[in-house]
Coordinates of C-alpha atoms in Angstrom, one line a residue:
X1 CA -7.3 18.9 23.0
X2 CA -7.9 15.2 22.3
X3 CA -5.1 13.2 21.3
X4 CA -5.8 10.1 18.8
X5 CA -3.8 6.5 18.4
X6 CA -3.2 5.9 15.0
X7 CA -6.3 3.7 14.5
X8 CA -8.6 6.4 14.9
X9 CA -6.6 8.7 12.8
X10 CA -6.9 6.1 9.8
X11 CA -10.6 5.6 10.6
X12 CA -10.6 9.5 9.2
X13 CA -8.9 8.1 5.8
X14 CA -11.7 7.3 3.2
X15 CA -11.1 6.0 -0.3
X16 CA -12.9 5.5 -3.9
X17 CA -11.5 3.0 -5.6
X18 CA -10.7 2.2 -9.3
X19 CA -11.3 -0.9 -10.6
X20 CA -7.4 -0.8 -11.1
X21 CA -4.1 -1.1 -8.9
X22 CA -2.3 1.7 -9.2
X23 CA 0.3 -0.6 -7.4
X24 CA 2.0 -3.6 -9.2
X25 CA 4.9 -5.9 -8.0
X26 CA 6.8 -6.6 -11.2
X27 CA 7.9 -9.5 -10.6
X28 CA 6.6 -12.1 -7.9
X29 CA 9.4 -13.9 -8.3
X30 CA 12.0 -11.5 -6.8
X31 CA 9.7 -11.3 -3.6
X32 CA 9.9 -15.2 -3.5
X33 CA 13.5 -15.9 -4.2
X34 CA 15.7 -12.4 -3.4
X35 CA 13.5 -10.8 -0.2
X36 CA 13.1 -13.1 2.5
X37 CA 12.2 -10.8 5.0
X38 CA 9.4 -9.3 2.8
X39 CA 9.8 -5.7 3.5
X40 CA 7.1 -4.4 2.4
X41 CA 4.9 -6.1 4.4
X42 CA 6.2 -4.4 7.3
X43 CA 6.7 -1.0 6.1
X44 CA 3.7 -0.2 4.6
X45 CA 1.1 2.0 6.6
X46 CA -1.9 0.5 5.5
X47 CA -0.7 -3.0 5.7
X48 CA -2.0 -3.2 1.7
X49 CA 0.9 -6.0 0.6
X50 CA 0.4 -9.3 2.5
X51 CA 2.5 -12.3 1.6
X52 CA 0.3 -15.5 0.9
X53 CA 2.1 -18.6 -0.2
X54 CA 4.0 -18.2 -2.9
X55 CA 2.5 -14.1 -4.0
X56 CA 2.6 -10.9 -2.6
X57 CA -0.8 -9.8 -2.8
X58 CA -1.5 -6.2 -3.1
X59 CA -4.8 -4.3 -1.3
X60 CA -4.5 -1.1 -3.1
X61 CA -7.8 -0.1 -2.2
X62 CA -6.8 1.0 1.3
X63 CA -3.5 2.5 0.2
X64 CA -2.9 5.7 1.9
X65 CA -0.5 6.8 -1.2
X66 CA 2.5 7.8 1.3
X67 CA 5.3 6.5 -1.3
X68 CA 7.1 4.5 0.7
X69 CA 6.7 1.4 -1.2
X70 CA 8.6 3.4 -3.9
X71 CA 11.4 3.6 -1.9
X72 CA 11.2 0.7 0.6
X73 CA 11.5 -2.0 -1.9
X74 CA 15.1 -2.9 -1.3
X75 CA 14.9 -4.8 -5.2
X76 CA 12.7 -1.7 -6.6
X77 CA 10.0 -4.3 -7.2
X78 CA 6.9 -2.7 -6.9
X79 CA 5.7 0.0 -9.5
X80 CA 3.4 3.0 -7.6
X81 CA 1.6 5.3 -9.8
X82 CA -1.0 7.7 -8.8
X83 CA -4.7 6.8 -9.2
X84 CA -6.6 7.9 -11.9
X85 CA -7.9 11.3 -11.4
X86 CA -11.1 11.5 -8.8
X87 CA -9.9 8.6 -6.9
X88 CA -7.5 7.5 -4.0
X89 CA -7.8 8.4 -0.5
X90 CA -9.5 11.2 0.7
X91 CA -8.4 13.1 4.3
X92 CA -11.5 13.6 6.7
X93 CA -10.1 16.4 9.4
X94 CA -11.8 15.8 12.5

């Protein structure tokens, strides 16, 4: 039995995307004033929020849809819906 590192295992992860987040930070501001460690950028997976100058910007289209940004966010800052029906990530088993 083969054991994988956890780069192979996300090579197994594909996605559709929609033309639309399903992920919003409410308010850019908070990120820039209140979280100077930038949490989220840490704790996320799929490394989708990356902090560039003075905005979090948010790669949802590789978002693995674990949740954890719902409950990471120390300011509850970022909004996490499901994607629209027939999108989002889709598990290869291998």
């Amino acid at each position: 039995m083969s054991t994988k590192n956890i780069e192979e295992k996300q090579y197994l992860l594909r996605f559709k995307c929609d033309t639309k987040s399903h992920l919003t930070v409410l308010d850019h501001d908070v990120c820039m004033t209140q979280c100077p460690d930038k949490v989220c950028t840490v704790f996320c997976p799929a490394e989708v929020y990356k902090w560039e100058g003075t905005r979090m910007q948010v790669g949802y289209e590789g978002c693995h849809e674990c949740g954890s940004c719902r409950i990471g966010c120390p300011y509850q800052n970022i909004k996490w819906e499901y994607p629209k029906g027939g999108h989002g990530i889709v598990f290869r088993l291998a």
